[in-house]
Phi, psi and omega in degrees: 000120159293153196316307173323297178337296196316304187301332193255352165321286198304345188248342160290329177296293206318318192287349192297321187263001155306322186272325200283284178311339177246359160267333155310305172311323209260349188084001198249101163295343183284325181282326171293322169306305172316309179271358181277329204275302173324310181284344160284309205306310195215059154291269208320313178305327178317289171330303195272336173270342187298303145353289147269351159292300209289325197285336175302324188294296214280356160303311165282000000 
């Protein structure tokens, strides 16, 4: 995965679970559900492209 990728995986993952602590804060259970099932959905997508990339490389 290149570093840019890499970089907006993690930091887009970082503000997701950042808005999950601070809609805790805020009292907003809905929004805490909303950004927790988003920051797994896509940490996982993270995953799943890393994946394909690296099968893609060793393919060649």
């Amino acid at each position: 995965m290149s570093k840019p990728l890499a970089f907006l995986f993690a930091f887009v993952g970082t503000l997701l679970l950042a808005s999950i602590s601070l809609f805790i804060a805020l009292k907003q259970p809905w929004l805490v559900l909303v950004c927790s099932i988003l920051s797994l959905g896509f940490i996982g997508y993270g995953f799943v492209v890393k994946a394909k990339i690296r099968k893609r490389n060793s393919r060649q």
